[in-house]
PDB file of C-alpha atoms and ligand atoms in Angstrom:
ATOM      1  CA  MET A 123      22.196  -2.731   0.447  1.00  0.00           C
ATOM      2  CA  ASN A 124      19.391  -5.229   1.023  1.00  0.00           C
ATOM      3  CA  TYR A 125      16.412  -4.260  -1.183  1.00  0.00           C
ATOM      4  CA  HIS A 126      13.709  -5.150   1.365  1.00  0.00           C
ATOM      5  CA  ASN A 127      13.272  -7.502   4.316  1.00  0.00           C
ATOM      6  CA  PRO A 128       9.910  -9.227   3.966  1.00  0.00           C
ATOM      7  CA  VAL A 129       7.539  -8.680   6.898  1.00  0.00           C
ATOM      8  CA  LEU A 130       5.309 -11.406   8.403  1.00  0.00           C
ATOM      9  CA  LEU A 131       6.637 -13.702   5.689  1.00  0.00           C
ATOM     10  CA  THR A 132       5.559 -17.091   7.015  1.00  0.00           C
ATOM     11  CA  GLU A 133       2.261 -15.888   8.456  1.00  0.00           C
ATOM     12  CA  SER A 134       1.129 -14.046   5.309  1.00  0.00           C
ATOM     13  CA  VAL A 135       2.045 -16.884   2.940  1.00  0.00           C
ATOM     14  CA  ASP A 136       0.483 -19.459   5.317  1.00  0.00           C
ATOM     15  CA  GLY A 137      -2.643 -17.313   4.984  1.00  0.00           C
ATOM     16  CA  LEU A 138      -2.817 -18.137   1.270  1.00  0.00           C
ATOM     17  CA  ASN A 139      -3.215 -21.830   2.086  1.00  0.00           C
ATOM     18  CA  ILE A 140      -1.200 -22.669  -1.024  1.00  0.00           C
ATOM     19  CA  LYS A 141      -2.293 -25.506  -3.296  1.00  0.00           C
ATOM     20  CA  SER A 142       0.614 -26.930  -5.213  1.00  0.00           C
ATOM     21  CA  ASP A 143      -0.972 -26.399  -8.664  1.00  0.00           C
ATOM     22  CA  GLY A 144      -2.761 -23.165  -7.783  1.00  0.00           C
ATOM     23  CA  VAL A 145      -2.537 -19.702  -9.349  1.00  0.00           C
ATOM     24  CA  TYR A 146      -1.439 -16.875  -7.037  1.00  0.00           C
ATOM     25  CA  VAL A 147      -0.843 -13.141  -7.235  1.00  0.00           C
ATOM     26  CA  ASP A 148       1.609 -11.019  -5.249  1.00  0.00           C
ATOM     27  CA  VAL A 149       0.421  -7.470  -5.932  1.00  0.00           C
ATOM     28  CA  THR A 150       3.423  -5.771  -4.253  1.00  0.00           C
ATOM     29  CA  PHE A 151       6.498  -7.600  -5.519  1.00  0.00           C
ATOM     30  CA  GLY A 152       9.248  -5.224  -4.221  1.00  0.00           C
ATOM     31  CA  GLY A 153      12.345  -7.289  -3.450  1.00  0.00           C
ATOM     32  CA  GLY A 154      10.380 -10.472  -4.099  1.00  0.00           C
ATOM     33  CA  GLY A 155      10.602 -11.888  -0.556  1.00  0.00           C
ATOM     34  CA  HIS A 156       6.972 -13.000  -0.452  1.00  0.00           C
ATOM     35  CA  SER A 157       7.016 -14.143  -4.086  1.00  0.00           C
ATOM     36  CA  LYS A 158      10.006 -16.423  -3.445  1.00  0.00           C
ATOM     37  CA  GLU A 159       8.250 -18.001  -0.477  1.00  0.00           C
ATOM     38  CA  ILE A 160       5.101 -18.586  -2.582  1.00  0.00           C
ATOM     39  CA  LEU A 161       7.177 -20.208  -5.353  1.00  0.00           C
ATOM     40  CA  LYS A 162       8.857 -22.479  -2.777  1.00  0.00           C
ATOM     41  CA  ARG A 163       5.461 -23.826  -1.821  1.00  0.00           C
ATOM     42  CA  LEU A 164       4.107 -24.201  -5.384  1.00  0.00           C
ATOM     43  CA  GLY A 165       4.543 -27.349  -7.456  1.00  0.00           C
ATOM     44  CA  GLU A 166       5.732 -27.346 -11.060  1.00  0.00           C
ATOM     45  CA  ASN A 167       2.234 -26.653 -12.394  1.00  0.00           C
ATOM     46  CA  GLY A 168       1.595 -23.731 -10.071  1.00  0.00           C
ATOM     47  CA  LYS A 169       1.712 -20.128 -11.297  1.00  0.00           C
ATOM     48  CA  LEU A 170       2.586 -16.828  -9.691  1.00  0.00           C
ATOM     49  CA  PHE A 171       1.848 -13.394 -11.149  1.00  0.00           C
ATOM     50  CA  ALA A 172       3.385 -10.385  -9.414  1.00  0.00           C
ATOM     51  CA  PHE A 173       2.791  -6.639  -9.791  1.00  0.00           C
ATOM     52  CA  ASP A 174       5.020  -3.684  -9.029  1.00  0.00           C
ATOM     53  CA  GLN A 175       4.662  -0.172 -10.400  1.00  0.00           C
ATOM     54  CA  ASP A 176       8.240   0.787  -9.526  1.00  0.00           C
ATOM     55  CA  GLU A 177      10.750   0.263 -12.333  1.00  0.00           C
ATOM     56  CA  ASP A 178      13.465  -0.360  -9.692  1.00  0.00           C
ATOM     57  CA  ALA A 179      11.683  -3.552  -8.586  1.00  0.00           C
ATOM     58  CA  LEU A 180      11.994  -5.077 -12.050  1.00  0.00           C
ATOM     59  CA  LYS A 181      15.642  -5.915 -11.464  1.00  0.00           C
ATOM     60  CA  ASN A 182      14.520  -8.379  -8.764  1.00  0.00           C
ATOM     61  CA  ALA A 183      12.432 -10.423 -11.235  1.00  0.00           C
ATOM     62  CA  ILE A 184      12.711 -14.132 -10.488  1.00  0.00           C
ATOM     63  CA  ASP A 185      13.934 -16.402 -13.236  1.00  0.00           C
ATOM     64  CA  ASP A 186      11.370 -19.185 -12.987  1.00  0.00           C
ATOM     65  CA  PRO A 187       8.980 -20.485 -15.669  1.00  0.00           C
ATOM     66  CA  ARG A 188       6.111 -20.353 -13.157  1.00  0.00           C
ATOM     67  CA  PHE A 189       6.619 -16.629 -12.530  1.00  0.00           C
ATOM     68  CA  THR A 190       5.450 -13.496 -14.396  1.00  0.00           C
ATOM     69  CA  LEU A 191       6.224  -9.949 -13.230  1.00  0.00           C
ATOM     70  CA  ILE A 192       3.820  -7.239 -14.406  1.00  0.00           C
ATOM     71  CA  HIS A 193       5.092  -3.661 -14.306  1.00  0.00           C
ATOM     72  CA  GLU A 194       1.768  -2.048 -13.496  1.00  0.00           C
ATOM     73  CA  ASN A 195      -0.291  -0.558 -10.719  1.00  0.00           C
ATOM     74  CA  PHE A 196      -2.309  -3.228  -8.913  1.00  0.00           C
ATOM     75  CA  ARG A 197      -5.407  -1.035  -9.200  1.00  0.00           C
ATOM     76  CA  PHE A 198      -5.594  -2.633 -12.692  1.00  0.00           C
ATOM     77  CA  ILE A 199      -5.202  -6.202 -11.396  1.00  0.00           C
ATOM     78  CA  GLY A 200      -8.296  -7.599 -13.151  1.00  0.00           C
ATOM     79  CA  GLN A 201      -7.467  -6.069 -16.505  1.00  0.00           C
ATOM     80  CA  PHE A 202      -3.870  -7.314 -16.536  1.00  0.00           C
ATOM     81  CA  LEU A 203      -4.668 -10.821 -15.306  1.00  0.00           C
ATOM     82  CA  LYS A 204      -7.218 -11.019 -18.110  1.00  0.00           C
ATOM     83  CA  PHE A 205      -4.506  -9.952 -20.552  1.00  0.00           C
ATOM     84  CA  TYR A 206      -2.521 -13.003 -19.384  1.00  0.00           C
ATOM     85  CA  GLY A 207      -5.582 -15.206 -19.839  1.00  0.00           C
ATOM     86  CA  VAL A 208      -6.314 -15.508 -16.113  1.00  0.00           C
ATOM     87  CA  ARG A 209      -9.845 -14.932 -14.824  1.00  0.00           C
ATOM     88  CA  GLU A 210      -9.721 -16.538 -11.388  1.00  0.00           C
ATOM     89  CA  VAL A 211      -6.930 -17.212  -8.925  1.00  0.00           C
ATOM     90  CA  ASP A 212      -6.487 -19.170  -5.707  1.00  0.00           C
ATOM     91  CA  GLY A 213      -4.907 -16.446  -3.648  1.00  0.00           C
ATOM     92  CA  ILE A 214      -3.847 -12.798  -3.621  1.00  0.00           C
ATOM     93  CA  LEU A 215      -1.204 -11.314  -1.359  1.00  0.00           C
ATOM     94  CA  GLY A 216      -0.687  -7.594  -0.718  1.00  0.00           C
ATOM     95  CA  ASP A 217       2.086  -5.989   1.323  1.00  0.00           C
ATOM     96  CA  PHE A 218       1.159  -2.326   1.008  1.00  0.00           C
ATOM     97  CA  GLY A 219       3.234   0.818   1.129  1.00  0.00           C
ATOM     98  CA  VAL A 220       6.791   1.662   0.285  1.00  0.00           C
ATOM     99  CA  SER A 221       9.783  -0.718   0.206  1.00  0.00           C
ATOM    100  CA  SER A 222      12.963  -0.172   2.245  1.00  0.00           C
ATOM    101  CA  HIS A 223      14.722   0.382  -1.071  1.00  0.00           C
ATOM    102  CA  GLN A 224      12.398   3.269  -1.902  1.00  0.00           C
ATOM    103  CA  PHE A 225      13.099   4.807   1.541  1.00  0.00           C
ATOM    104  CA  ASP A 226      16.836   4.253   1.261  1.00  0.00           C
ATOM    105  CA  VAL A 227      17.406   5.874  -2.140  1.00  0.00           C
ATOM    106  CA  ALA A 228      17.736   9.564  -1.246  1.00  0.00           C
ATOM    107  CA  GLU A 229      16.608  10.931  -4.649  1.00  0.00           C
ATOM    108  CA  ARG A 230      13.190   9.270  -4.353  1.00  0.00           C
ATOM    109  CA  GLY A 231      12.350  11.821  -1.664  1.00  0.00           C
ATOM    110  CA  PHE A 232      10.479   9.388   0.638  1.00  0.00           C
ATOM    111  CA  SER A 233      12.761   9.632   3.644  1.00  0.00           C
ATOM    112  CA  THR A 234      13.018  12.368   6.247  1.00  0.00           C
ATOM    113  CA  ARG A 235      16.723  11.382   6.591  1.00  0.00           C
ATOM    114  CA  PHE A 236      17.896  12.950   3.322  1.00  0.00           C
ATOM    115  CA  ASP A 237      17.629  16.176   1.383  1.00  0.00           C
ATOM    116  CA  ALA A 238      16.098  15.508  -2.037  1.00  0.00           C
ATOM    117  CA  ASP A 239      13.778  16.977  -4.643  1.00  0.00           C
ATOM    118  CA  LEU A 240      10.132  16.701  -3.618  1.00  0.00           C
ATOM    119  CA  ASP A 241       9.165  13.556  -5.530  1.00  0.00           C
ATOM    120  CA  MET A 242       7.689  10.528  -3.601  1.00  0.00           C
ATOM    121  CA  ARG A 243       6.314   8.864  -6.726  1.00  0.00           C
ATOM    122  CA  MET A 244       6.373   5.065  -6.534  1.00  0.00           C
ATOM    123  CA  SER A 245       6.260   4.997 -10.315  1.00  0.00           C
ATOM    124  CA  LYS A 246       7.999   7.440 -12.628  1.00  0.00           C
ATOM    125  CA  ARG A 247       4.938   7.209 -14.886  1.00  0.00           C
ATOM    126  CA  ASN A 248       2.943   8.996 -12.213  1.00  0.00           C
ATOM    127  CA  THR A 249       2.382  12.569 -13.382  1.00  0.00           C
ATOM    128  CA  VAL A 250       1.812  14.061  -9.926  1.00  0.00           C
ATOM    129  CA  SER A 251       4.775  14.375  -7.555  1.00  0.00           C
ATOM    130  CA  ALA A 252       5.220  15.769  -4.053  1.00  0.00           C
ATOM    131  CA  TYR A 253       6.343  19.016  -5.721  1.00  0.00           C
ATOM    132  CA  ASP A 254       2.896  19.397  -7.316  1.00  0.00           C
ATOM    133  CA  VAL A 255       1.039  18.691  -4.081  1.00  0.00           C
ATOM    134  CA  VAL A 256       3.143  21.183  -2.109  1.00  0.00           C
ATOM    135  CA  ASN A 257       3.316  23.901  -4.766  1.00  0.00           C
ATOM    136  CA  THR A 258       0.015  23.756  -6.649  1.00  0.00           C
ATOM    137  CA  TYR A 259      -2.698  22.382  -4.346  1.00  0.00           C
ATOM    138  CA  GLU A 260      -5.297  24.930  -3.227  1.00  0.00           C
ATOM    139  CA  TYR A 261      -5.668  25.536   0.512  1.00  0.00           C
ATOM    140  CA  ASP A 262      -8.698  23.227   0.957  1.00  0.00           C
ATOM    141  CA  ASP A 263      -7.027  20.296  -0.773  1.00  0.00           C
ATOM    142  CA  LEU A 264      -3.731  20.737   1.019  1.00  0.00           C
ATOM    143  CA  ARG A 265      -5.485  20.975   4.375  1.00  0.00           C
ATOM    144  CA  ARG A 266      -7.557  17.878   3.619  1.00  0.00           C
ATOM    145  CA  VAL A 267      -4.478  15.848   2.618  1.00  0.00           C
ATOM    146  CA  LEU A 268      -2.585  16.836   5.785  1.00  0.00           C
ATOM    147  CA  PHE A 269      -5.561  16.229   8.031  1.00  0.00           C
ATOM    148  CA  GLN A 270      -6.928  13.002   6.536  1.00  0.00           C
ATOM    149  CA  TYR A 271      -3.717  11.248   5.558  1.00  0.00           C
ATOM    150  CA  GLY A 272      -1.306  12.674   8.140  1.00  0.00           C
ATOM    151  CA  ASP A 273      -3.722  12.986  11.049  1.00  0.00           C
ATOM    152  CA  LEU A 274      -2.314  16.476  11.657  1.00  0.00           C
ATOM    153  CA  ARG A 275      -4.557  18.441  14.016  1.00  0.00           C
ATOM    154  CA  ASN A 276      -3.048  21.760  12.875  1.00  0.00           C
ATOM    155  CA  ALA A 277      -3.453  20.962   9.168  1.00  0.00           C
ATOM    156  CA  ASN A 278      -4.982  24.439   8.595  1.00  0.00           C
ATOM    157  CA  THR A 279      -1.988  26.380   9.857  1.00  0.00           C
ATOM    158  CA  ILE A 280       0.497  24.054   8.158  1.00  0.00           C
ATOM    159  CA  ALA A 281      -1.347  24.509   4.840  1.00  0.00           C
ATOM    160  CA  THR A 282      -1.476  28.299   5.323  1.00  0.00           C
ATOM    161  CA  THR A 283       2.266  28.404   6.062  1.00  0.00           C
ATOM    162  CA  ILE A 284       3.130  26.343   2.961  1.00  0.00           C
ATOM    163  CA  ILE A 285       0.954  28.543   0.745  1.00  0.00           C
ATOM    164  CA  ALA A 286       2.425  31.794   2.127  1.00  0.00           C
ATOM    165  CA  SER A 287       5.968  30.531   1.565  1.00  0.00           C
ATOM    166  CA  ARG A 288       5.454  29.257  -1.973  1.00  0.00           C
ATOM    167  CA  GLU A 289       4.047  32.634  -3.018  1.00  0.00           C
ATOM    168  CA  ASP A 290       7.605  33.971  -2.589  1.00  0.00           C
ATOM    169  CA  SER A 291       9.319  31.078  -4.335  1.00  0.00           C
ATOM    170  CA  PRO A 292       8.491  27.422  -5.002  1.00  0.00           C
ATOM    171  CA  ILE A 293       9.419  24.809  -2.382  1.00  0.00           C
ATOM    172  CA  LYS A 294      11.606  22.406  -4.305  1.00  0.00           C
ATOM    173  CA  THR A 295      13.340  20.131  -1.818  1.00  0.00           C
ATOM    174  CA  THR A 296      12.582  18.233   1.358  1.00  0.00           C
ATOM    175  CA  GLU A 297      15.098  20.425   3.255  1.00  0.00           C
ATOM    176  CA  GLN A 298      13.289  23.571   2.040  1.00  0.00           C
ATOM    177  CA  LEU A 299       9.970  22.099   3.156  1.00  0.00           C
ATOM    178  CA  LYS A 300      11.449  21.353   6.588  1.00  0.00           C
ATOM    179  CA  GLY A 301      12.736  24.923   6.770  1.00  0.00           C
ATOM    180  CA  VAL A 302       9.317  26.375   5.890  1.00  0.00           C
ATOM    181  CA  LEU A 303       7.661  24.233   8.557  1.00  0.00           C
ATOM    182  CA  LYS A 304      10.239  24.574  11.302  1.00  0.00           C
ATOM    183  CA  GLN A 305       7.838  26.330  13.701  1.00  0.00           C
ATOM    184  CA  PHE A 306       5.765  23.086  13.704  1.00  0.00           C
ATOM    185  CA  LEU A 307       8.790  20.881  14.329  1.00  0.00           C
ATOM    186  CA  PRO A 308      10.066  21.346  17.883  1.00  0.00           C
ATOM    187  CA  ALA A 309      13.072  19.035  18.450  1.00  0.00           C
ATOM    188  CA  ARG A 310      11.154  16.706  20.810  1.00  0.00           C
ATOM    189  CA  VAL A 311       8.563  15.737  18.158  1.00  0.00           C
ATOM    190  CA  GLU A 312      10.342  16.770  14.963  1.00  0.00           C
ATOM    191  CA  HIS A 313      10.679  13.276  13.589  1.00  0.00           C
ATOM    192  CA  LYS A 314       7.104  12.262  14.416  1.00  0.00           C
ATOM    193  CA  ILE A 315       5.465  15.346  12.891  1.00  0.00           C
ATOM    194  CA  LEU A 316       7.683  15.263   9.824  1.00  0.00           C
ATOM    195  CA  ALA A 317       6.869  11.580   9.302  1.00  0.00           C
ATOM    196  CA  GLN A 318       3.135  12.448   9.442  1.00  0.00           C
ATOM    197  CA  ILE A 319       3.593  15.252   6.883  1.00  0.00           C
ATOM    198  CA  TYR A 320       5.594  12.987   4.558  1.00  0.00           C
ATOM    199  CA  GLN A 321       3.072  10.180   4.936  1.00  0.00           C
ATOM    200  CA  ALA A 322       0.219  12.512   4.011  1.00  0.00           C
ATOM    201  CA  ILE A 323       1.963  13.813   0.886  1.00  0.00           C
ATOM    202  CA  ARG A 324       3.065  10.313  -0.157  1.00  0.00           C
ATOM    203  CA  ILE A 325      -0.454   8.868   0.162  1.00  0.00           C
ATOM    204  CA  GLU A 326      -1.819  11.706  -1.973  1.00  0.00           C
ATOM    205  CA  VAL A 327       0.915  11.486  -4.622  1.00  0.00           C
ATOM    206  CA  ASN A 328       0.374   7.751  -5.079  1.00  0.00           C
ATOM    207  CA  GLN A 329      -3.406   7.851  -4.473  1.00  0.00           C
ATOM    208  CA  GLU A 330      -2.861   5.009  -2.046  1.00  0.00           C
ATOM    209  CA  ILE A 331      -6.343   5.023  -0.527  1.00  0.00           C
ATOM    210  CA  GLU A 332      -8.235   5.063  -3.849  1.00  0.00           C
ATOM    211  CA  VAL A 333      -5.924   2.371  -5.212  1.00  0.00           C
ATOM    212  CA  ILE A 334      -6.538   0.031  -2.264  1.00  0.00           C
ATOM    213  CA  LYS A 335     -10.299   0.523  -2.567  1.00  0.00           C
ATOM    214  CA  GLU A 336     -10.286  -0.204  -6.302  1.00  0.00           C
ATOM    215  CA  PHE A 337      -8.138  -3.272  -5.679  1.00  0.00           C
ATOM    216  CA  LEU A 338     -10.262  -4.684  -2.845  1.00  0.00           C
ATOM    217  CA  LEU A 339     -13.470  -4.245  -4.841  1.00  0.00           C
ATOM    218  CA  GLN A 340     -12.054  -6.541  -7.548  1.00  0.00           C
ATOM    219  CA  VAL A 341     -10.851  -9.259  -5.172  1.00  0.00           C
ATOM    220  CA  PRO A 342     -14.129 -11.229  -4.780  1.00  0.00           C
ATOM    221  CA  ASN A 343     -14.543 -11.478  -8.566  1.00  0.00           C
ATOM    222  CA  LEU A 344     -10.981 -12.666  -9.015  1.00  0.00           C
ATOM    223  CA  LEU A 345     -10.882 -15.323  -6.308  1.00  0.00           C
ATOM    224  CA  ASN A 346     -11.979 -18.896  -6.832  1.00  0.00           C
ATOM    225  CA  GLU A 347     -14.388 -20.258  -4.255  1.00  0.00           C
ATOM    226  CA  GLU A 348     -12.428 -20.589  -1.026  1.00  0.00           C
ATOM    227  CA  GLY A 349      -9.585 -18.598  -2.563  1.00  0.00           C
ATOM    228  CA  ARG A 350      -7.606 -16.517  -0.083  1.00  0.00           C
ATOM    229  CA  LEU A 351      -6.733 -12.864   0.420  1.00  0.00           C
ATOM    230  CA  SER A 352      -3.751 -12.099   2.669  1.00  0.00           C
ATOM    231  CA  VAL A 353      -2.992  -8.414   3.245  1.00  0.00           C
ATOM    232  CA  ILE A 354      -0.365  -6.573   5.284  1.00  0.00           C
ATOM    233  CA  SER A 355      -1.051  -2.890   6.099  1.00  0.00           C
ATOM    234  CA  TYR A 356       1.225  -0.352   7.760  1.00  0.00           C
ATOM    235  CA  HIS A 357      -1.074   2.404   8.869  1.00  0.00           C
ATOM    236  CA  SER A 358      -4.555   2.637  10.247  1.00  0.00           C
ATOM    237  CA  LEU A 359      -6.105   4.181   7.114  1.00  0.00           C
ATOM    238  CA  GLU A 360      -5.119   1.124   5.065  1.00  0.00           C
ATOM    239  CA  ASP A 361      -5.969  -1.379   7.754  1.00  0.00           C
ATOM    240  CA  ARG A 362      -9.383   0.171   8.335  1.00  0.00           C
ATOM    241  CA  LEU A 363     -10.271  -0.250   4.650  1.00  0.00           C
ATOM    242  CA  VAL A 364      -9.185  -3.895   4.649  1.00  0.00           C
ATOM    243  CA  LYS A 365     -10.956  -4.685   7.922  1.00  0.00           C
ATOM    244  CA  ARG A 366     -14.225  -3.031   6.881  1.00  0.00           C
ATOM    245  CA  TYR A 367     -14.204  -4.562   3.436  1.00  0.00           C
ATOM    246  CA  ILE A 368     -13.717  -8.048   4.845  1.00  0.00           C
ATOM    247  CA  ARG A 369     -16.386  -7.540   7.513  1.00  0.00           C
ATOM    248  CA  ALA A 370     -18.997  -5.652   5.516  1.00  0.00           C
ATOM    249  CA  GLY A 371     -18.094  -5.819   1.806  1.00  0.00           C
ATOM    250  CA  GLN A 372     -17.944  -2.005   1.794  1.00  0.00           C
ATOM    251  CA  PHE A 373     -15.779   0.770   3.199  1.00  0.00           C
ATOM    252  CA  GLU A 374     -18.359   2.851   5.046  1.00  0.00           C
ATOM    253  CA  GLY A 375     -21.421   2.080   7.097  1.00  0.00           C
ATOM    254  CA  GLU A 376     -23.114  -1.188   7.865  1.00  0.00           C
ATOM    255  CA  PRO A 377     -23.801  -4.004   5.370  1.00  0.00           C
ATOM    256  CA  GLU A 378     -27.333  -4.235   4.040  1.00  0.00           C
ATOM    257  CA  LYS A 379     -29.538  -6.958   5.497  1.00  0.00           C
ATOM    258  CA  ASP A 380     -32.087  -8.979   3.533  1.00  0.00           C
ATOM    259  CA  PHE A 381     -35.691  -9.557   4.668  1.00  0.00           C
ATOM    260  CA  TYR A 382     -34.533 -12.261   7.101  1.00  0.00           C
ATOM    261  CA  GLY A 383     -31.774 -10.107   8.586  1.00  0.00           C
ATOM    262  CA  ASN A 384     -28.957 -11.955   6.803  1.00  0.00           C
ATOM    263  CA  ILE A 385     -26.082  -9.967   5.443  1.00  0.00           C
ATOM    264  CA  SER A 386     -24.447 -10.883   2.210  1.00  0.00           C
ATOM    265  CA  VAL A 387     -20.707 -10.189   2.072  1.00  0.00           C
ATOM    266  CA  PRO A 388     -18.298 -11.678  -0.479  1.00  0.00           C
ATOM    267  CA  LEU A 389     -15.434 -12.489   1.903  1.00  0.00           C
ATOM    268  CA  LYS A 390     -15.143 -14.088   5.316  1.00  0.00           C
ATOM    269  CA  LYS A 391     -12.287 -13.454   7.715  1.00  0.00           C
ATOM    270  CA  VAL A 392      -9.919 -16.282   8.526  1.00  0.00           C
ATOM    271  CA  GLY A 393      -8.565 -16.017  12.074  1.00  0.00           C
ATOM    272  CA  GLY A 394      -7.952 -12.691  13.794  1.00  0.00           C
ATOM    273  CA  LEU A 395      -5.573  -9.838  13.311  1.00  0.00           C
ATOM    274  CA  ILE A 396      -1.924 -10.978  13.128  1.00  0.00           C
ATOM    275  CA  VAL A 397       0.959  -8.699  14.158  1.00  0.00           C
ATOM    276  CA  PRO A 398       4.707  -9.399  14.123  1.00  0.00           C
ATOM    277  CA  SER A 399       6.390 -11.012  17.114  1.00  0.00           C
ATOM    278  CA  LYS A 400       8.729  -9.034  19.384  1.00  0.00           C
ATOM    279  CA  GLN A 401      11.648 -10.909  17.824  1.00  0.00           C
ATOM    280  CA  GLU A 402      10.630  -9.901  14.293  1.00  0.00           C
ATOM    281  CA  ILE A 403      10.289  -6.251  15.326  1.00  0.00           C
ATOM    282  CA  ALA A 404      13.695  -6.383  17.062  1.00  0.00           C
ATOM    283  CA  GLN A 405      15.271  -7.671  13.839  1.00  0.00           C
ATOM    284  CA  ASN A 406      13.300  -5.488  11.448  1.00  0.00           C
ATOM    285  CA  ASN A 407      12.045  -2.178  12.772  1.00  0.00           C
ATOM    286  CA  ARG A 408       9.862  -1.672   9.680  1.00  0.00           C
ATOM    287  CA  ALA A 409       7.692  -4.522  10.908  1.00  0.00           C
ATOM    288  CA  ARG A 410       6.582  -2.588  14.000  1.00  0.00           C
ATOM    289  CA  SER A 411       3.393  -1.174  12.494  1.00  0.00           C
ATOM    290  CA  ALA A 412       2.450  -4.186  10.324  1.00  0.00           C
ATOM    291  CA  LYS A 413      -1.021  -5.718  10.564  1.00  0.00           C
ATOM    292  CA  LEU A 414      -1.985  -8.848   8.666  1.00  0.00           C
ATOM    293  CA  ARG A 415      -5.566  -9.791   7.822  1.00  0.00           C
ATOM    294  CA  ILE A 416      -6.624 -12.939   6.012  1.00  0.00           C
ATOM    295  CA  ALA A 417      -9.947 -13.667   4.331  1.00  0.00           C
ATOM    296  CA  THR A 418     -11.485 -16.311   2.122  1.00  0.00           C
ATOM    297  CA  LYS A 419     -14.057 -16.084  -0.650  1.00  0.00           C
ATOM    298  CA  ILE A 420     -17.302 -17.409   0.679  1.00  0.00           C
ATOM    299  CA  LYS A 421     -18.399 -20.704  -0.832  1.00  0.00           C
ATOM    300  CA  VAL A 422     -21.642 -20.467  -2.787  1.00  0.00           C
ATOM    301  CA  LYS A 423     -24.019 -23.159  -1.430  1.00  0.00           C
TER     302      LYS A 423
HETATM  303  C1  SAM B 475       6.281  -3.065   1.143  1.00  0.00           C
HETATM  304  S1  SAM B 475       6.936  -3.280  -0.458  1.00  0.00           S
HETATM  305  C2  SAM B 475       6.700  -4.992  -0.763  1.00  0.00           C
HETATM  306  C3  SAM B 475       7.857  -5.809  -0.386  1.00  0.00           C
HETATM  307  C4  SAM B 475       7.778  -7.253  -0.810  1.00  0.00           C
HETATM  308  N1  SAM B 475       6.660  -7.937  -0.219  1.00  0.00           N
HETATM  309  C5  SAM B 475       9.063  -7.979  -0.476  1.00  0.00           C
HETATM  310  O1  SAM B 475       9.014  -8.952   0.264  1.00  0.00           O
HETATM  311  O2  SAM B 475      10.122  -7.558  -0.939  1.00  0.00           O
HETATM  312  C6  SAM B 475       5.701  -2.605  -1.487  1.00  0.00           C
HETATM  313  C7  SAM B 475       6.026  -2.656  -2.969  1.00  0.00           C
HETATM  314  O3  SAM B 475       4.801  -2.541  -3.664  1.00  0.00           O
HETATM  315  C8  SAM B 475       4.915  -1.592  -4.681  1.00  0.00           C
HETATM  316  N2  SAM B 475       3.598  -0.942  -4.770  1.00  0.00           N
HETATM  317  C9  SAM B 475       2.976  -0.182  -3.845  1.00  0.00           C
HETATM  318  N3  SAM B 475       1.786   0.218  -4.291  1.00  0.00           N
HETATM  319  C10 SAM B 475       1.646  -0.314  -5.530  1.00  0.00           C
HETATM  320  C11 SAM B 475       0.615  -0.263  -6.502  1.00  0.00           C
HETATM  321  N4  SAM B 475      -0.519   0.425  -6.293  1.00  0.00           N
HETATM  322  N5  SAM B 475       0.784  -0.959  -7.653  1.00  0.00           N
HETATM  323  C12 SAM B 475       1.916  -1.663  -7.873  1.00  0.00           C
HETATM  324  N6  SAM B 475       2.933  -1.726  -6.995  1.00  0.00           N
HETATM  325  C13 SAM B 475       2.795  -1.065  -5.834  1.00  0.00           C
HETATM  326  C14 SAM B 475       5.987  -0.633  -4.246  1.00  0.00           C
HETATM  327  O4  SAM B 475       6.599  -0.064  -5.395  1.00  0.00           O
HETATM  328  C15 SAM B 475       6.931  -1.553  -3.473  1.00  0.00           C
HETATM  329  O5  SAM B 475       7.938  -2.066  -4.272  1.00  0.00           O
END
């Protein structure tokens, strides 16, 4: 089976404005679709560093002297680039979320299509799994996860139902979880609600929101002047962080103004929001929720 079909491939790599001898980072290597396109556009002195926390992605490593694959979480991007002697780069690409491979392997527990142990860890090094969230989180935390990350209006009653059921016996598999929650899953909306519940648990297990924030905060320090950031998000929580950070240099509230009313932000957006064409969505359903934003590091005058 195909590991992953890259989304918005041309548009996101165009966004990096590749210089032939530049240094680039692909923080979400996956099947390597975006990395291969970056390498195609780099000359022999160019360099590409890629990150993926999933051991399964390592088998896709590209045999090319210009390429280095780092098996780490991209929340540590600065630290690991420094380890490789790199302080500044010309462009960083992120294609957030889970790969098709991760969805398609039943045992990973990411997909509503299969019965599997409650796992959903992108990296086996991660000590918290979906089992822990479902079976050990206190009511307030469980409710918060379901509400904030799954946008579930009835997060309270879902959390109460999970807690009542696990008091009898632990909920070990995705099928058991579905069974416990069947009153919330009428046939008409079963898939939608279940996808929201899975999304919420997955974001919590992998700390996806904190990770993106930590990553974005490092980007301005890592980019050369006029270096580029090109980021694809798949749900509104991610996209909102990217959009706000590019616009305001922070995740909440308005940017501070100086005495003259000028705001100082480290990045400047390049073009508007880019979404996949109808043709791309017809060929690759996973592309349907993708949103691409591009920014550049502001030149110091
Ligand atoms: C949507 S896929 C990327 C697909 C890739 N662009 C391609 O064309 O094949 C996301 C990948 O990023 C990895 N990933 C997600 N979050 C990560 C993180 N915080 N650190 C490192 N890798 C991460 C996942 O394991 C997955 O393989």
